[in-house]
Amino acid sequence: METKMLSTSASDLELAAQLINQGQVVAFPTETVYGLGADATSEEAVKKVFAAKNRPSDNPLIVTVASVAMVERFVSEIPDIAKKLIANFWPGSLTIIMRFKEGALSPIVTGGLTTVAFRLPANPMTQKVIELADTPIVGPSANISGKPSPTTAQHVLHDMQGKIAAIINDGATEIGVESTVIDVTTPVPTILRPGAVTPEQLEAVIGLVASEKRKVGQKETPKAPGMKYRHYAPDVPVYMVKPNDWKAAIIWAQQQLSTVGIMAPDDIIAAQQLKGMDFVWSLGSGVATANAKLFAGLRYFDNRDDVKLILVHYFEQDGLALAYDNRLGKAASGQFFVNEN
């Protein structure tokens, strides 16, 4: 199969919708990362997504919609708390887990659970494709499972060439990490995956929220992506570096026989006199830009044969840093650089 690279022209968006209606898989842009789309009501189409990603079958999929009316096709009612979240954060990078009508969605989509995650992304091109197809689409990130998520169409092509029908190219994504996932079926609404919508923003709308930080057991089915399996990881080891450890980390890296990739904010790069070095990836001026640049940097170094290890800046955990540190922590399997001197 040849994977077509589509533009955002009206004719190409129409073609993308036709491919989805034909049961094909099409990668689509969002404000967070690129997703892998197929008709959420077709078991055969959804199976193609699992095959393309090499995704575990018990890892449920997000259902991506173009309107609240699409959600209403699959749920008996939208809870009041979800209505508040929808009014404040949709379209946008918030995924909401609700109970769905029995038999309304295949167990392949839901992982056999009685709940399902819905999202209405802010990208107007993707909204248009879903409207034209007149069906919700599944929307996991458009990468091989376990690898860093794609923030450009070229990242998707690297992983999905020949595996899917088409990719809609809308340039680099703005946010760079996947959506916040909140479960509103629990006694206290619970964040299952942090993202660009922060706990503080959610609490301003619906009051107290909880955060689920435990790892799901081997025999459990996760309610949301990223709760059970290894995610976001390149082939080479990744170590997190706390701000005060960078000087020692740079000295250590320079002593290694193989190249060590460095991913750090601009102030760290300037302080350590690393500007312009080809083994350095800028994370920009702060955590917002770091979110947008994290996955691209991990992919850049993972594609270099000379880089055998990557050191990445760690931010203190609050606000947007929760999403960044969540993704980085999984890419690094929780490992920090330790200054032994």
Short mmCIF file of C-alpha atoms in Angstrom, two decimals:
data_model
loop_
_atom_site.label_atom_id
_atom_site.label_comp_id
_atom_site.label_asym_id
_atom_site.label_seq_id
_atom_site.Cartn_x
_atom_site.Cartn_y
_atom_site.Cartn_z
CA MET A 1 0.00 0.00 0.00
CA GLU A 2 1.27 3.44 -0.90
CA THR A 3 0.61 6.03 1.80
CA LYS A 4 -0.65 9.25 0.23
CA MET A 5 0.40 12.62 1.66
CA LEU A 6 -2.67 14.85 1.51
CA SER A 7 -2.90 18.62 1.83
CA THR A 8 -5.61 20.56 3.67
CA SER A 9 -7.36 21.53 0.42
CA ALA A 10 -11.10 20.93 0.20
CA SER A 11 -10.63 18.16 -2.35
CA ASP A 12 -8.04 16.34 -0.22
CA LEU A 13 -10.21 16.59 2.90
CA GLU A 14 -13.07 15.10 0.87
CA LEU A 15 -10.76 12.29 -0.25
CA ALA A 16 -9.73 11.64 3.37
CA ALA A 17 -13.41 11.35 4.37
CA GLN A 18 -14.06 8.96 1.49
CA LEU A 19 -11.14 6.77 2.57
CA ILE A 20 -12.51 6.63 6.12
CA ASN A 21 -15.95 5.66 4.79
CA GLN A 22 -14.25 2.90 2.78
CA GLY A 23 -12.78 1.43 5.97
CA GLN A 24 -9.26 2.79 5.44
CA VAL A 25 -6.92 4.37 8.01
CA VAL A 26 -6.02 8.06 7.65
CA ALA A 27 -3.63 9.99 9.91
CA PHE A 28 -5.01 13.37 10.94
CA PRO A 29 -3.65 16.52 12.62
CA THR A 30 -4.77 17.90 15.96
CA GLU A 31 -3.45 20.69 18.16
CA THR A 32 -1.75 18.05 20.37
CA VAL A 33 -0.22 15.28 18.21
CA TYR A 34 -1.16 13.53 14.96
CA GLY A 35 -3.78 10.82 15.34
CA LEU A 36 -4.56 7.61 13.48
CA GLY A 37 -8.15 7.74 12.26
CA ALA A 38 -10.59 5.04 11.20
CA ASP A 39 -14.37 4.65 11.38
CA ALA A 40 -15.07 4.01 15.06
CA THR A 41 -18.25 2.09 14.18
CA SER A 42 -16.44 -0.44 11.95
CA GLU A 43 -14.65 -3.31 13.68
CA GLU A 44 -12.67 -4.13 10.54
CA ALA A 45 -11.45 -0.55 10.18
CA VAL A 46 -10.49 -0.32 13.86
CA LYS A 47 -8.56 -3.60 13.61
CA LYS A 48 -6.41 -1.95 10.92
CA VAL A 49 -5.44 0.75 13.42
CA PHE A 50 -4.30 -1.83 15.97
CA ALA A 51 -2.32 -3.62 13.26
CA ALA A 52 -0.64 -0.46 11.96
CA LYS A 53 0.40 0.62 15.46
CA ASN A 54 1.18 -2.88 16.76
CA ARG A 55 -1.02 -1.82 19.67
CA PRO A 56 -2.05 -4.20 22.50
CA SER A 57 -5.69 -5.23 22.08
CA ASP A 58 -6.65 -4.32 25.66
CA ASN A 59 -5.58 -0.68 25.22
CA PRO A 60 -8.84 1.24 24.58
CA LEU A 61 -9.08 3.92 21.91
CA ILE A 62 -10.25 7.52 22.09
CA VAL A 63 -13.31 8.26 19.97
CA THR A 64 -12.76 11.53 18.12
CA VAL A 65 -15.85 13.53 17.17
CA ALA A 66 -16.75 16.72 15.30
CA SER A 67 -19.72 17.71 17.47
CA VAL A 68 -21.51 17.02 20.73
CA ALA A 69 -24.31 15.51 18.63
CA MET A 70 -21.93 12.71 17.63
CA VAL A 71 -21.31 11.91 21.29
CA GLU A 72 -25.06 11.76 21.87
CA ARG A 73 -25.31 8.88 19.37
CA PHE A 74 -23.40 6.64 21.77
CA VAL A 75 -24.40 7.69 25.30
CA SER A 76 -27.75 7.54 27.07
CA GLU A 77 -27.04 10.97 28.51
CA ILE A 78 -24.14 13.35 28.90
CA PRO A 79 -23.59 13.92 32.64
CA ASP A 80 -23.94 17.51 33.86
CA ILE A 81 -20.29 17.59 34.88
CA ALA A 82 -19.28 16.55 31.36
CA LYS A 83 -21.51 19.26 29.90
CA LYS A 84 -19.60 21.87 31.95
CA LEU A 85 -16.28 20.53 30.71
CA ILE A 86 -17.50 20.46 27.10
CA ALA A 87 -18.74 24.05 27.35
CA ASN A 88 -15.37 25.25 28.62
CA PHE A 89 -12.80 23.04 26.87
CA TRP A 90 -14.25 21.77 23.57
CA PRO A 91 -13.03 22.00 20.91
CA GLY A 92 -9.66 21.44 22.56
CA SER A 93 -7.21 19.14 24.22
CA LEU A 94 -9.48 17.53 26.80
CA THR A 95 -10.66 13.93 26.50
CA ILE A 96 -13.69 12.99 28.61
CA ILE A 97 -14.47 9.43 29.71
CA MET A 98 -18.20 8.64 29.97
CA ARG A 99 -20.42 5.58 30.08
CA PHE A 100 -21.84 4.58 26.71
CA LYS A 101 -25.03 2.81 25.64
CA GLU A 102 -24.67 -0.97 25.72
CA GLY A 103 -23.85 -2.26 22.26
CA ALA A 104 -23.29 1.21 20.82
CA LEU A 105 -19.56 0.65 20.32
CA SER A 106 -17.47 -2.43 19.67
CA PRO A 107 -15.45 -3.93 22.55
CA ILE A 108 -12.48 -3.55 20.20
CA VAL A 109 -12.78 0.23 20.65
CA THR A 110 -13.54 0.20 24.38
CA GLY A 111 -11.24 -2.61 25.47
CA GLY A 112 -14.36 -4.38 26.78
CA LEU A 113 -15.05 -1.62 29.31
CA THR A 114 -18.41 0.06 29.94
CA THR A 115 -16.80 3.47 29.46
CA VAL A 116 -15.31 5.22 26.46
CA ALA A 117 -13.20 8.35 25.97
CA PHE A 118 -14.47 11.16 23.70
CA ARG A 119 -12.57 14.14 22.29
CA LEU A 120 -13.39 17.01 19.96
CA PRO A 121 -10.03 18.38 18.77
CA ALA A 122 -9.51 22.05 17.94
CA ASN A 123 -8.05 21.44 14.47
CA PRO A 124 -10.66 22.62 11.93
CA MET A 125 -9.31 20.36 9.17
CA THR A 126 -9.90 17.25 11.22
CA GLN A 127 -13.31 18.50 12.31
CA LYS A 128 -14.20 18.93 8.63
CA VAL A 129 -13.07 15.41 7.69
CA ILE A 130 -15.16 13.86 10.48
CA GLU A 131 -18.17 15.96 9.44
CA LEU A 132 -17.78 14.87 5.81
CA ALA A 133 -17.41 11.22 6.80
CA ASP A 134 -20.39 11.62 9.16
CA THR A 135 -18.90 9.14 11.59
CA PRO A 136 -16.68 9.44 14.66
CA ILE A 137 -13.16 8.11 14.24
CA VAL A 138 -10.83 6.37 16.64
CA GLY A 139 -7.87 8.60 17.38
CA PRO A 140 -4.77 7.09 18.98
CA SER A 141 -1.46 8.80 18.28
CA ALA A 142 -0.14 7.97 14.81
CA ASN A 143 3.04 6.20 15.85
CA ILE A 144 4.18 2.66 16.49
CA SER A 145 3.06 1.77 20.01
CA GLY A 146 5.63 2.60 22.65
CA LYS A 147 7.51 5.14 20.52
CA PRO A 148 7.44 8.96 20.79
CA SER A 149 4.22 10.44 19.47
CA PRO A 150 4.30 12.28 16.09
CA THR A 151 4.08 16.05 15.95
CA THR A 152 4.60 16.37 12.17
CA ALA A 153 3.27 14.53 9.13
CA GLN A 154 6.86 13.43 8.40
CA HIS A 155 7.01 11.70 11.80
CA VAL A 156 3.84 9.81 10.87
CA LEU A 157 5.24 8.82 7.47
CA HIS A 158 8.40 7.49 9.16
CA ASP A 159 6.32 5.07 11.27
CA MET A 160 3.35 4.40 8.99
CA GLN A 161 4.71 4.32 5.43
CA GLY A 162 2.86 1.57 3.59
CA LYS A 163 0.68 0.72 6.60
CA ILE A 164 -2.09 3.31 6.19
CA ALA A 165 -3.92 4.89 3.26
CA ALA A 166 -3.12 8.56 3.80
CA ILE A 167 -1.79 11.35 6.01
CA ILE A 168 -3.30 14.85 6.17
CA ASN A 169 -0.37 17.26 6.40
CA ASP A 170 -1.18 20.38 8.42
CA GLY A 171 2.33 21.18 9.59
CA ALA A 172 3.71 20.88 13.10
CA THR A 173 1.27 20.58 15.99
CA GLU A 174 1.01 23.45 18.47
CA ILE A 175 0.89 21.76 21.87
CA GLY A 176 2.99 18.65 21.23
CA VAL A 177 1.73 16.30 23.96
CA GLU A 178 -1.49 14.31 23.99
CA SER A 179 -4.75 15.57 25.49
CA THR A 180 -5.63 15.60 29.16
CA VAL A 181 -7.88 12.62 29.95
CA ILE A 182 -10.49 12.99 32.71
CA ASP A 183 -12.86 10.27 33.92
CA VAL A 184 -16.23 11.68 35.00
CA THR A 185 -17.68 8.26 35.94
CA THR A 186 -15.78 8.18 39.25
CA PRO A 187 -17.10 9.69 42.53
CA VAL A 188 -14.51 12.46 42.18
CA PRO A 189 -13.61 13.32 38.56
CA THR A 190 -10.17 11.82 38.00
CA ILE A 191 -7.36 12.85 35.68
CA LEU A 192 -5.98 9.67 34.12
CA ARG A 193 -3.46 11.43 31.86
CA PRO A 194 -2.18 14.99 32.33
CA GLY A 195 -2.07 17.30 29.33
CA ALA A 196 -2.37 20.93 28.29
CA VAL A 197 -5.61 21.38 30.24
CA THR A 198 -4.26 21.59 33.80
CA PRO A 199 -5.82 20.43 37.08
CA GLU A 200 -6.14 24.09 38.09
CA GLN A 201 -8.15 24.89 34.96
CA LEU A 202 -10.42 21.89 35.51
CA GLU A 203 -11.02 22.70 39.18
CA ALA A 204 -11.99 26.26 38.25
CA VAL A 205 -14.90 24.79 36.26
CA ILE A 206 -16.01 21.66 38.15
CA GLY A 207 -14.40 21.85 41.59
CA LEU A 208 -12.15 19.19 43.11
CA VAL A 209 -10.47 16.70 40.78
CA ALA A 210 -8.26 13.73 41.63
CA SER A 211 -5.26 12.35 39.77
CA GLU A 212 -4.62 8.65 39.09
CA LYS A 213 -0.88 7.99 39.32
CA ARG A 214 -0.69 4.26 39.84
CA LYS A 215 0.33 1.95 37.01
CA VAL A 216 -2.41 -0.41 35.86
CA GLY A 217 -1.75 -4.08 36.65
CA GLN A 218 -0.93 -6.65 33.98
CA LYS A 219 -4.39 -8.26 34.19
CA GLU A 220 -6.29 -4.96 34.25
CA THR A 221 -7.65 -3.08 31.24
CA PRO A 222 -6.62 0.59 31.35
CA LYS A 223 -9.37 3.20 30.99
CA ALA A 224 -7.09 5.52 29.06
CA PRO A 225 -3.93 5.31 26.94
CA GLY A 226 -0.59 5.59 28.71
CA MET A 227 -1.68 3.93 31.96
CA LYS A 228 -0.24 0.44 31.46
CA TYR A 229 2.25 0.01 28.62
CA ARG A 230 5.63 1.53 27.89
CA HIS A 231 5.18 4.77 25.99
CA TYR A 232 7.06 7.55 24.24
CA ALA A 233 10.42 5.77 24.38
CA PRO A 234 13.18 5.83 21.74
CA ASP A 235 15.42 2.80 21.25
CA VAL A 236 18.31 4.32 23.21
CA PRO A 237 18.26 5.02 26.98
CA VAL A 238 16.86 8.33 28.20
CA TYR A 239 17.79 9.99 31.50
CA MET A 240 16.07 12.97 33.10
CA VAL A 241 18.30 15.77 34.37
CA LYS A 242 17.25 18.10 37.19
CA PRO A 243 18.17 21.78 36.67
CA ASN A 244 21.00 21.83 39.21
CA ASP A 245 22.60 18.68 37.76
CA TRP A 246 23.25 19.96 34.23
CA LYS A 247 26.84 21.07 34.77
CA ALA A 248 27.83 17.63 36.03
CA ALA A 249 25.76 15.94 33.33
CA ILE A 250 27.53 17.88 30.56
CA ILE A 251 30.95 17.00 31.96
CA TRP A 252 29.93 13.34 32.13
CA ALA A 253 28.53 13.40 28.58
CA GLN A 254 31.76 14.87 27.20
CA GLN A 255 33.71 12.00 28.73
CA GLN A 256 31.72 9.31 26.92
CA LEU A 257 33.10 7.52 23.86
CA SER A 258 29.78 7.75 21.99
CA THR A 259 27.64 10.83 21.35
CA VAL A 260 25.16 11.83 24.06
CA GLY A 261 22.11 13.78 22.91
CA ILE A 262 21.28 16.84 25.01
CA MET A 263 17.71 18.21 25.23
CA ALA A 264 17.50 21.35 27.33
CA PRO A 265 15.89 24.79 27.55
CA ASP A 266 17.68 27.72 25.94
CA ASP A 267 18.94 29.16 29.24
CA ILE A 268 20.66 25.87 30.12
CA ILE A 269 22.15 25.62 26.62
CA ALA A 270 23.50 29.17 26.90
CA ALA A 271 24.84 28.67 30.43
CA GLN A 272 26.68 25.50 29.40
CA GLN A 273 27.99 27.10 26.18
CA LEU A 274 26.34 24.48 23.97
CA LYS A 275 24.58 26.74 21.47
CA GLY A 276 24.96 25.54 17.88
CA MET A 277 26.25 22.06 18.78
CA ASP A 278 24.75 19.31 16.60
CA PHE A 279 24.15 17.01 19.57
CA VAL A 280 21.96 19.62 21.29
CA TRP A 281 18.17 19.96 20.88
CA SER A 282 16.58 23.16 22.15
CA LEU A 283 13.44 22.80 24.25
CA GLY A 284 12.83 26.53 23.90
CA SER A 285 12.16 29.09 26.61
CA GLY A 286 10.04 27.11 29.07
CA VAL A 287 7.69 24.23 29.68
CA ALA A 288 5.12 25.25 27.03
CA THR A 289 7.74 25.14 24.27
CA ALA A 290 9.31 22.05 25.83
CA ASN A 291 5.98 20.23 25.49
CA ALA A 292 5.85 21.15 21.81
CA LYS A 293 9.46 20.09 21.15
CA LEU A 294 9.86 17.00 23.37
CA PHE A 295 8.71 14.23 21.02
CA ALA A 296 10.40 15.77 17.98
CA GLY A 297 13.69 15.88 19.88
CA LEU A 298 13.43 12.27 21.04
CA ARG A 299 12.72 11.23 17.44
CA TYR A 300 15.63 13.32 16.11
CA PHE A 301 18.15 11.58 18.32
CA ASP A 302 16.54 8.16 17.93
CA ASN A 303 17.13 8.40 14.18
CA ARG A 304 20.85 9.17 14.60
CA ASP A 305 23.10 6.11 14.65
CA ASP A 306 25.82 7.96 16.55
CA VAL A 307 23.65 8.83 19.57
CA LYS A 308 23.60 6.07 22.18
CA LEU A 309 21.99 7.93 25.10
CA ILE A 310 19.82 11.03 25.60
CA LEU A 311 19.81 13.47 28.52
CA VAL A 312 16.60 15.51 28.86
CA HIS A 313 15.69 18.45 31.10
CA TYR A 314 13.24 17.79 33.93
CA PHE A 315 10.86 20.53 35.12
CA GLU A 316 9.36 20.88 38.57
CA GLN A 317 5.90 19.30 38.53
CA ASP A 318 3.13 21.86 38.39
CA GLY A 319 0.73 23.17 35.76
CA LEU A 320 1.86 22.31 32.23
CA ALA A 321 4.94 20.55 33.62
CA LEU A 322 2.71 17.70 34.78
CA ALA A 323 2.09 16.68 31.17
CA TYR A 324 5.72 17.15 30.16
CA ASP A 325 7.14 15.20 33.11
CA ASN A 326 4.55 12.44 32.63
CA ARG A 327 5.69 11.82 29.04
CA LEU A 328 9.38 12.26 29.81
CA GLY A 329 9.19 10.01 32.87
CA LYS A 330 7.77 7.19 30.75
CA ALA A 331 10.32 7.73 27.97
CA ALA A 332 13.06 7.51 30.59
CA SER A 333 11.44 4.66 32.55
CA GLY A 334 11.73 6.93 35.59
CA GLN A 335 15.54 7.14 35.41
CA PHE A 336 17.36 10.31 36.47
CA PHE A 337 20.97 11.27 35.82
CA VAL A 338 22.81 10.87 39.13
CA ASN A 339 25.80 13.07 39.89
CA GLU A 340 28.20 10.68 41.62
CA ASN A 341 31.02 13.19 42.07
#
